[in-house]
CSV table of C-alpha atoms in Angstrom, one decimal:
chain,number,residue,atom,x,y,z
A,1,MET,CA,51.3,-65.8,-93.8
A,2,SER,CA,48.9,-62.8,-94.2
A,3,ASP,CA,49.7,-59.8,-92.1
A,4,VAL,CA,46.3,-58.1,-91.5
A,5,ARG,CA,47.7,-55.6,-89.0
A,6,ASN,CA,49.9,-54.0,-91.7
A,7,PRO,CA,47.9,-53.8,-94.9
A,8,SER,CA,48.8,-51.6,-97.9
A,9,PRO,CA,49.5,-48.0,-96.8
A,10,PRO,CA,47.3,-45.1,-97.8
A,11,GLY,CA,47.3,-44.5,-101.6
A,12,ALA,CA,48.3,-48.1,-102.4
A,13,ALA,CA,46.4,-50.4,-104.7
A,14,PRO,CA,43.1,-51.7,-103.3
A,15,ILE,CA,43.3,-54.6,-100.9
A,16,ALA,CA,41.5,-57.8,-102.0
A,17,ALA,CA,38.8,-58.6,-99.5
A,18,ARG,CA,37.8,-61.7,-101.5
A,19,PRO,CA,35.6,-63.6,-101.1
A,20,TYR,CA,33.7,-60.7,-99.5
A,21,ASP,CA,32.1,-57.9,-101.6
A,22,ALA,CA,30.4,-56.0,-98.7
A,23,LEU,CA,30.4,-55.4,-95.0
A,24,LEU,CA,27.2,-55.1,-93.0
A,25,LEU,CA,27.2,-53.2,-89.7
A,26,LEU,CA,24.5,-54.9,-87.7
A,27,SER,CA,23.1,-53.3,-84.6
A,28,PHE,CA,20.2,-53.1,-82.1
A,29,GLY,CA,18.5,-49.9,-83.3
A,30,GLY,CA,16.6,-47.3,-81.3
A,31,PRO,CA,13.8,-44.8,-81.5
A,32,GLU,CA,14.5,-41.4,-83.1
A,33,ALA,CA,11.3,-39.5,-82.0
A,34,PRO,CA,8.8,-39.8,-79.2
A,35,GLU,CA,6.2,-41.5,-81.4
A,36,ASP,CA,8.8,-44.2,-82.2
A,37,VAL,CA,9.3,-45.3,-78.6
A,38,VAL,CA,6.4,-47.7,-78.1
A,39,PRO,CA,6.6,-49.2,-81.7
A,40,PHE,CA,10.3,-49.7,-81.1
A,41,LEU,CA,9.6,-51.5,-77.8
A,42,GLU,CA,7.0,-53.6,-79.5
A,43,ASN,CA,9.6,-54.8,-81.9
A,44,VAL,CA,12.0,-55.5,-79.1
A,45,THR,CA,9.5,-57.5,-77.1
A,46,ARG,CA,7.6,-59.1,-80.0
A,47,GLY,CA,6.0,-62.4,-79.0
A,48,ARG,CA,6.1,-61.8,-75.3
A,49,GLY,CA,2.6,-60.4,-74.9
A,50,ILE,CA,3.6,-57.3,-73.0
A,51,PRO,CA,0.7,-54.7,-72.8
A,52,LYS,CA,1.2,-51.4,-74.5
A,53,GLU,CA,0.7,-49.5,-71.2
A,54,ARG,CA,3.6,-51.5,-69.7
A,55,LEU,CA,5.7,-50.5,-72.7
A,56,LYS,CA,4.9,-46.9,-72.2
A,57,GLU,CA,6.1,-47.2,-68.6
A,58,VAL,CA,9.3,-49.0,-69.8
A,59,GLY,CA,9.8,-46.2,-72.4
A,60,LYS,CA,10.1,-43.5,-69.8
A,61,HIS,CA,13.9,-43.7,-70.1
A,62,TYR,CA,13.6,-42.7,-73.7
A,63,PHE,CA,11.1,-40.0,-73.1
A,64,MET,CA,13.5,-38.4,-70.6
A,65,PHE,CA,15.8,-37.9,-73.7
A,66,GLY,CA,13.1,-36.6,-76.0
A,67,GLY,CA,12.2,-40.0,-77.3
A,68,VAL,CA,15.6,-40.4,-79.0
A,69,SER,CA,18.1,-43.1,-78.4
A,70,PRO,CA,21.7,-42.1,-79.1
A,71,ILE,CA,22.4,-45.4,-80.7
A,72,ASN,CA,21.4,-44.7,-84.3
A,73,GLU,CA,23.5,-41.5,-84.5
A,74,GLN,CA,26.4,-43.3,-83.0
A,75,ASN,CA,26.1,-46.0,-85.6
A,76,ARG,CA,26.1,-43.4,-88.3
A,77,GLU,CA,29.3,-42.1,-86.9
A,78,LEU,CA,30.8,-45.6,-86.8
A,79,LEU,CA,29.6,-46.2,-90.4
A,80,ALA,CA,31.3,-43.0,-91.6
A,81,ALA,CA,34.4,-43.8,-89.7
A,82,LEU,CA,34.6,-47.3,-91.2
A,83,ARG,CA,34.1,-46.0,-94.7
A,84,LYS,CA,36.8,-43.4,-94.1
A,85,ASP,CA,39.3,-46.0,-92.7
A,86,PHE,CA,38.7,-48.4,-95.5
A,87,ALA,CA,39.2,-45.8,-98.2
A,88,GLU,CA,42.4,-44.5,-96.6
A,89,HIS,CA,43.8,-48.0,-96.4
A,90,GLY,CA,42.8,-49.1,-99.9
A,91,LEU,CA,40.1,-51.6,-98.8
A,92,ASP,CA,37.6,-51.4,-101.6
A,93,LEU,CA,34.6,-52.8,-99.7
A,94,PRO,CA,31.3,-51.0,-99.4
A,95,VAL,CA,29.8,-50.8,-95.9
A,96,TYR,CA,26.1,-51.0,-95.2
A,97,TRP,CA,24.1,-50.7,-92.0
A,98,GLY,CA,21.0,-52.5,-90.7
A,99,ASN,CA,19.3,-52.9,-87.3
A,100,ARG,CA,17.4,-55.6,-85.5
A,101,ASN,CA,14.6,-53.4,-84.0
A,102,TRP,CA,14.4,-50.1,-85.9
A,103,ALA,CA,15.1,-48.4,-89.2
A,104,PRO,CA,17.2,-49.0,-91.2
A,105,TYR,CA,15.9,-52.6,-90.7
A,106,LEU,CA,18.2,-55.6,-91.4
A,107,VAL,CA,16.0,-57.0,-94.1
A,108,ASP,CA,16.0,-53.7,-96.0
A,109,ALA,CA,19.8,-53.4,-95.7
A,110,LEU,CA,20.2,-56.9,-97.1
A,111,ARG,CA,17.7,-56.1,-99.9
A,112,GLU,CA,19.8,-53.0,-100.8
A,113,ILE,CA,23.0,-55.1,-100.7
A,114,ALA,CA,21.4,-57.6,-103.1
A,115,ALA,CA,20.2,-54.9,-105.4
A,116,ASP,CA,23.7,-53.5,-105.6
A,117,GLY,CA,24.9,-56.8,-106.8
A,118,HIS,CA,26.8,-58.1,-103.8
A,119,ARG,CA,26.5,-61.7,-102.8
A,120,ARG,CA,29.1,-62.6,-100.1
A,121,ILE,CA,28.7,-60.5,-96.9
A,122,ALA,CA,30.9,-60.1,-93.8
A,123,VAL,CA,28.8,-59.0,-90.8
A,124,LEU,CA,30.0,-57.0,-87.8
A,125,ALA,CA,27.5,-57.1,-85.0
A,126,THR,CA,27.9,-54.3,-82.4
A,127,SER,CA,28.3,-56.8,-79.6
A,128,ALA,CA,31.8,-57.9,-78.5
A,129,TYR,CA,30.9,-61.0,-76.5
A,130,ALA,CA,29.4,-64.5,-76.7
A,131,GLY,CA,25.7,-64.9,-75.6
A,132,TYR,CA,22.3,-65.3,-77.0
A,133,SER,CA,21.3,-61.7,-77.2
A,134,GLY,CA,24.7,-60.5,-78.4
A,135,CYS,CA,25.4,-63.2,-81.0
A,136,ARG,CA,22.9,-66.0,-81.7
A,137,GLN,CA,19.8,-63.7,-81.8
A,138,TYR,CA,21.5,-61.5,-84.4
A,139,ARG,CA,22.2,-64.7,-86.4
A,140,GLU,CA,18.6,-65.7,-86.0
A,141,ASN,CA,17.6,-62.3,-87.3
A,142,LEU,CA,20.0,-62.8,-90.3
A,143,ALA,CA,18.3,-66.2,-91.0
A,144,ASP,CA,14.9,-64.6,-90.9
A,145,ALA,CA,15.9,-61.8,-93.2
A,146,LEU,CA,17.5,-64.2,-95.7
A,147,ALA,CA,14.4,-66.3,-95.7
A,148,ALA,CA,12.3,-63.2,-96.4
A,149,LEU,CA,14.5,-62.3,-99.3
A,150,ALA,CA,14.4,-65.8,-100.7
A,151,ALA,CA,10.5,-65.7,-100.5
A,152,GLU,CA,10.7,-62.5,-102.6
A,153,GLY,CA,12.8,-64.3,-105.2
A,154,GLN,CA,15.9,-62.2,-104.4
A,155,PRO,CA,19.3,-63.6,-105.3
A,156,ALA,CA,20.9,-65.8,-102.6
A,157,LEU,CA,23.3,-64.1,-100.2
A,158,ARG,CA,25.8,-65.7,-98.0
A,159,VAL,CA,26.6,-64.0,-94.7
A,160,ASP,CA,29.6,-64.7,-92.4
A,161,LYS,CA,29.6,-63.0,-89.0
A,162,LEU,CA,33.0,-61.8,-87.9
A,163,ARG,CA,34.4,-63.2,-84.6
A,164,HIS,CA,33.9,-61.7,-81.2
A,165,PHE,CA,36.3,-58.9,-80.7
A,166,PHE,CA,36.2,-58.5,-76.9
A,167,ASN,CA,39.9,-59.0,-76.5
A,168,HIS,CA,41.1,-57.4,-79.7
A,169,PRO,CA,43.7,-54.6,-78.9
A,170,GLY,CA,41.6,-52.1,-80.9
A,171,PHE,CA,38.7,-52.7,-78.5
A,172,VAL,CA,40.6,-53.0,-75.3
A,173,GLU,CA,43.2,-50.2,-75.7
A,174,PRO,CA,40.8,-47.3,-76.1
A,175,MET,CA,39.0,-48.4,-72.9
A,176,ILE,CA,42.3,-48.4,-71.0
A,177,ASP,CA,42.9,-44.8,-72.0
A,178,ALA,CA,39.3,-44.0,-71.1
A,179,THR,CA,39.6,-45.5,-67.7
A,180,VAL,CA,42.8,-43.6,-66.9
A,181,ALA,CA,41.0,-40.4,-68.1
A,182,ALA,CA,38.1,-41.1,-65.9
A,183,LEU,CA,40.4,-41.6,-62.9
A,184,HIS,CA,41.9,-38.2,-63.6
A,185,ALA,CA,38.4,-36.7,-63.6
A,186,LEU,CA,37.9,-37.6,-59.9
A,187,PRO,CA,39.0,-35.3,-57.1
A,188,GLU,CA,42.7,-35.6,-56.7
A,189,GLN,CA,42.6,-36.9,-53.2
A,190,ALA,CA,40.3,-39.8,-54.2
A,191,ARG,CA,42.2,-41.0,-57.3
A,192,ALA,CA,44.8,-43.4,-55.7
A,193,GLY,CA,42.2,-45.2,-53.7
A,194,ALA,CA,39.4,-45.2,-56.3
A,195,ARG,CA,38.0,-48.6,-57.3
A,196,LEU,CA,37.0,-49.8,-60.7
A,197,ALA,CA,33.5,-51.2,-61.5
A,198,PHE,CA,33.4,-52.9,-64.9
A,199,THR,CA,29.8,-52.9,-66.1
A,200,THR,CA,27.9,-54.9,-68.6
A,201,HIS,CA,24.3,-55.8,-69.4
A,202,SER,CA,22.8,-58.3,-66.9
A,203,ILE,CA,21.3,-61.4,-68.5
A,204,PRO,CA,19.5,-64.4,-66.9
A,205,ASP,CA,21.8,-66.8,-65.1
A,206,GLY,CA,20.7,-69.7,-67.4
A,207,MET,CA,21.5,-67.7,-70.5
A,208,ALA,CA,24.9,-66.8,-69.1
A,209,GLU,CA,25.8,-70.4,-68.2
A,210,ALA,CA,24.8,-71.6,-71.8
A,211,SER,CA,26.8,-68.9,-73.6
A,212,GLY,CA,29.6,-69.9,-75.9
A,213,ALA,CA,30.4,-73.0,-78.0
A,214,PRO,CA,30.0,-76.4,-76.4
A,215,ASP,CA,33.7,-77.0,-76.8
A,216,ASP,CA,34.7,-73.5,-75.7
A,217,PRO,CA,36.9,-73.8,-72.6
A,218,ALA,CA,35.4,-70.6,-71.3
A,219,ARG,CA,31.9,-72.2,-71.3
A,220,GLY,CA,33.0,-74.7,-68.7
A,221,ARG,CA,33.7,-71.9,-66.2
A,222,PRO,CA,31.1,-70.4,-63.8
A,223,GLY,CA,29.0,-68.0,-65.8
A,224,GLY,CA,29.9,-69.5,-69.1
A,225,ALA,CA,31.7,-67.7,-71.9
A,226,TYR,CA,29.8,-64.4,-71.4
A,227,VAL,CA,31.1,-63.9,-67.9
A,228,ALA,CA,34.6,-65.4,-68.6
A,229,GLN,CA,35.1,-63.0,-71.6
A,230,HIS,CA,34.0,-60.0,-69.6
A,231,LEU,CA,36.3,-60.9,-66.7
A,232,GLU,CA,39.2,-61.2,-69.1
A,233,VAL,CA,38.6,-57.7,-70.5
A,234,ALA,CA,38.2,-56.3,-67.0
A,235,ARG,CA,41.5,-57.9,-65.9
A,236,LEU,CA,43.3,-56.7,-69.0
A,237,ILE,CA,42.2,-53.1,-68.4
A,238,ALA,CA,42.8,-53.3,-64.6
A,239,ASP,CA,46.4,-54.6,-65.1
A,240,ALA,CA,47.1,-51.9,-67.7
A,241,VAL,CA,45.7,-49.1,-65.6
A,242,ALA,CA,47.8,-50.3,-62.6
A,243,GLY,CA,50.9,-49.9,-64.8
A,244,ARG,CA,49.8,-46.5,-66.1
A,245,THR,CA,48.9,-45.0,-62.7
A,246,GLY,CA,51.4,-46.7,-60.5
A,247,VAL,CA,48.7,-48.0,-58.2
A,248,PRO,CA,49.0,-51.8,-57.9
A,249,ASP,CA,46.2,-54.0,-56.6
A,250,ARG,CA,43.5,-51.4,-57.2
A,251,PRO,CA,40.2,-53.2,-56.3
A,252,TRP,CA,37.9,-54.0,-59.2
A,253,GLU,CA,34.8,-56.0,-59.8
A,254,LEU,CA,32.6,-57.0,-62.7
A,255,VAL,CA,29.0,-55.7,-62.1
A,256,TYR,CA,25.8,-55.6,-64.0
A,257,GLN,CA,23.1,-53.2,-65.1
A,258,SER,CA,20.0,-52.8,-67.2
A,259,ARG,CA,18.1,-55.9,-65.8
A,260,SER,CA,14.7,-56.1,-67.5
A,261,GLY,CA,13.4,-59.6,-66.6
A,262,ALA,CA,10.8,-61.0,-64.3
A,263,PRO,CA,11.7,-60.7,-60.6
A,264,HIS,CA,11.5,-64.5,-60.0
A,265,VAL,CA,14.1,-65.3,-62.7
A,266,PRO,CA,17.7,-65.0,-61.4
A,267,TRP,CA,19.9,-62.6,-63.4
A,268,LEU,CA,23.6,-61.8,-63.1
A,269,GLU,CA,24.4,-59.7,-60.1
A,270,PRO,CA,25.5,-57.4,-58.4
A,271,ASP,CA,23.6,-54.5,-59.9
A,272,ILE,CA,25.7,-51.3,-60.3
A,273,CYS,CA,23.6,-49.3,-57.9
A,274,ASP,CA,23.8,-52.1,-55.2
A,275,HIS,CA,27.6,-52.2,-55.9
A,276,LEU,CA,28.0,-48.5,-55.3
A,277,GLU,CA,26.2,-48.8,-52.0
A,278,ALA,CA,28.5,-51.7,-51.0
A,279,GLN,CA,31.6,-49.7,-52.0
A,280,ARG,CA,30.4,-46.7,-49.9
A,281,ALA,CA,29.8,-48.9,-46.9
A,282,ASP,CA,33.3,-50.4,-47.4
A,283,GLY,CA,35.0,-47.0,-47.3
A,284,ALA,CA,35.8,-46.6,-51.0
A,285,PRO,CA,36.8,-43.0,-51.6
A,286,ALA,CA,35.5,-43.1,-55.2
A,287,VAL,CA,34.5,-45.4,-58.1
A,288,VAL,CA,35.1,-45.4,-61.8
A,289,MET,CA,32.4,-47.1,-63.8
A,290,VAL,CA,33.9,-48.7,-67.0
A,291,PRO,CA,31.1,-49.9,-69.4
A,292,ILE,CA,33.1,-52.7,-71.1
A,293,GLY,CA,29.8,-54.4,-72.2
A,294,PHE,CA,28.9,-51.6,-74.6
A,295,VAL,CA,30.5,-50.4,-77.9
A,296,SER,CA,29.0,-46.9,-77.7
A,297,ASP,CA,27.2,-44.5,-75.3
A,298,HIS,CA,23.7,-45.6,-76.1
A,299,MET,CA,20.7,-45.6,-73.8
A,300,GLU,CA,21.9,-48.3,-71.3
A,301,VAL,CA,24.9,-46.1,-70.7
A,302,LYS,CA,23.3,-42.7,-70.8
A,303,TYR,CA,20.4,-43.7,-68.5
A,304,ASP,CA,21.5,-46.6,-66.3
A,305,LEU,CA,25.0,-45.2,-65.6
A,306,ASP,CA,25.0,-41.5,-66.3
A,307,THR,CA,21.6,-40.9,-64.9
A,308,GLU,CA,20.5,-43.6,-62.4
A,309,ALA,CA,23.9,-44.7,-61.1
A,310,VAL,CA,25.3,-41.2,-60.9
A,311,ALA,CA,22.2,-40.1,-58.9
A,312,ARG,CA,22.6,-43.0,-56.5
A,313,ALA,CA,26.2,-42.2,-56.0
A,314,ALA,CA,25.3,-38.6,-55.2
A,315,GLU,CA,22.8,-39.7,-52.6
A,316,LEU,CA,25.6,-41.8,-51.1
A,317,GLY,CA,28.1,-39.0,-51.2
A,318,LEU,CA,30.4,-41.2,-53.3
A,319,PRO,CA,32.4,-39.6,-56.0
A,320,VAL,CA,32.1,-41.4,-59.3
A,321,ALA,CA,33.3,-41.0,-62.9
A,322,ARG,CA,32.3,-42.9,-66.0
A,323,ALA,CA,34.8,-44.1,-68.6
A,324,ALA,CA,34.0,-43.5,-72.3
A,325,THR,CA,33.0,-46.3,-74.5
A,326,VAL,CA,35.0,-47.1,-77.7
A,327,GLY,CA,32.6,-45.6,-80.2
A,328,ALA,CA,34.3,-44.7,-83.5
A,329,ASP,CA,37.8,-44.5,-82.0
A,330,PRO,CA,40.3,-44.9,-84.9
A,331,ARG,CA,41.8,-47.9,-83.2
A,332,PHE,CA,38.5,-49.7,-83.2
A,333,THR,CA,37.7,-48.9,-86.9
A,334,ALA,CA,41.2,-50.2,-87.7
A,335,ALA,CA,40.4,-53.4,-85.7
A,336,VAL,CA,37.2,-53.9,-87.8
A,337,ARG,CA,39.3,-53.6,-91.0
A,338,GLU,CA,41.8,-56.1,-89.5
A,339,LEU,CA,38.9,-58.5,-88.7
A,340,VAL,CA,37.6,-58.3,-92.2
A,341,LEU,CA,41.0,-59.0,-93.8
A,342,GLU,CA,41.7,-61.7,-91.3
A,343,ARG,CA,38.5,-63.6,-92.1
A,344,ALA,CA,38.8,-63.0,-95.8
A,345,ALA,CA,42.3,-64.5,-95.7
A,346,THR,CA,41.0,-67.5,-93.7
A,347,GLU,CA,38.2,-68.1,-96.2
A,348,ARG,CA,40.8,-68.1,-99.0
A,349,GLY,CA,42.7,-70.8,-97.2
A,350,GLU,CA,45.6,-68.6,-96.2
A,351,ALA,CA,47.4,-68.8,-92.8
A,352,VAL,CA,46.8,-65.7,-90.8
A,353,THR,CA,47.8,-64.1,-87.5
A,354,ARG,CA,44.8,-63.3,-85.3
A,355,CYS,CA,45.2,-60.5,-82.8
A,356,ALA,CA,43.9,-61.1,-79.3
A,357,LEU,CA,45.1,-60.0,-75.8
A,358,GLY,CA,45.0,-62.2,-72.8
A,359,ALA,CA,44.7,-65.9,-72.0
A,360,LEU,CA,41.5,-66.8,-73.8
A,361,GLY,CA,42.9,-66.2,-77.3
A,362,PRO,CA,40.9,-65.2,-80.4
A,363,ALA,CA,37.3,-66.3,-80.6
A,364,HIS,CA,36.2,-68.9,-83.2
A,365,ASP,CA,35.4,-67.8,-86.7
A,366,VAL,CA,32.2,-69.8,-87.2
A,367,CYS,CA,29.6,-70.4,-84.5
A,368,ALA,CA,28.6,-74.0,-83.8
A,369,VAL,CA,25.0,-75.0,-84.2
A,370,ALA,CA,24.7,-75.4,-80.4
A,371,CYS,CA,26.3,-72.0,-79.6
A,372,CYS,CA,24.5,-69.8,-77.1
A,373,PRO,CA,21.1,-71.6,-77.5
A,374,ASN,CA,17.8,-69.9,-77.8
A,375,PRO,CA,16.3,-69.9,-74.2
A,376,ARG,CA,12.7,-69.9,-75.4
A,377,ALA,CA,12.5,-72.1,-78.5
A,378,PRO,CA,15.0,-73.4,-81.2
A,379,ARG,CA,15.1,-71.2,-84.3
A,380,PRO,CA,17.3,-71.3,-87.4
A,381,ALA,CA,20.4,-69.1,-87.3
A,382,ALA,CA,22.7,-68.0,-90.0
A,383,ALA,CA,26.5,-68.1,-90.0
A,384,GLU,CA,27.0,-71.4,-88.2
A,385,ARG,CA,28.0,-74.9,-88.9
């Protein structure tokens, strides 16, 4: 049985990642200058007919930060960290980076991969959970990009998306440490009674209910796989924090942020700001916000939590602290390496141990055709069967 958690030590012979000859880091993308903001938002909302003036209004969050989203720089840091980790552990696998909505664009990254002679690509999407926006839409983007390359006469590429990593120790354990650190950032007298608010991106109720594979046990639960997976991560962190701090039964709740849909369409609730108001009314001495739905401190974290939610808490007189996201933590980069080796061994027909915490177990390797369906219209998606 392959042991992907204990590969060759530094300086050992290169590890075979066959059949893969490249890894693609696939992310959302973000503007890097004020003049990028509206074109970027046009990419994000393409096909929805949103007027440019409305996009300028939506873009005010970016303009508050000089028109620059932190996400691209954070992806550069993760890219460098992955390359360093792979090199130190003898994993001879080049790592590329492409985005859904801004440069470097996905199709350009795949074009570069093809030009470099690679044909079998493992893909890491910077989203840990099941759902249309976090999984299937990326696979639709991959299908579109592969079709564009085929139309150009480029060599055929095969892409395989790595499994959801929401309950991998390398994703969960850094957040446990970050939550404990955030508790210690609160006033001492508020720490023992502080409550935890685990935050993630709100999505439409219908999209949440349809998330996951049709045969996924989590999909049969209220909220589908998207909510079930987040609740599992929240529970894992809350239980570990209780053990680390000696405070059992600390209240916690899964809450949502960054809603962007039409008011008449029901989305997952409660919103983080509404939750803070409710906690203040209930006598909570403090709240720690733990952004489990986000891999890095990009705009949804910097604005919706660090700016908007912190300001609302100040108005309420409620002490708050925000836990750090995983980012390029060495435990996360090691987890990515393990996921690559795990999937490579599986593709070679070898038995392999899959690392996962909690009751849900490791996610599936290959998405079913009916996974996380497109809420607007069916579209081809890559990396499914």
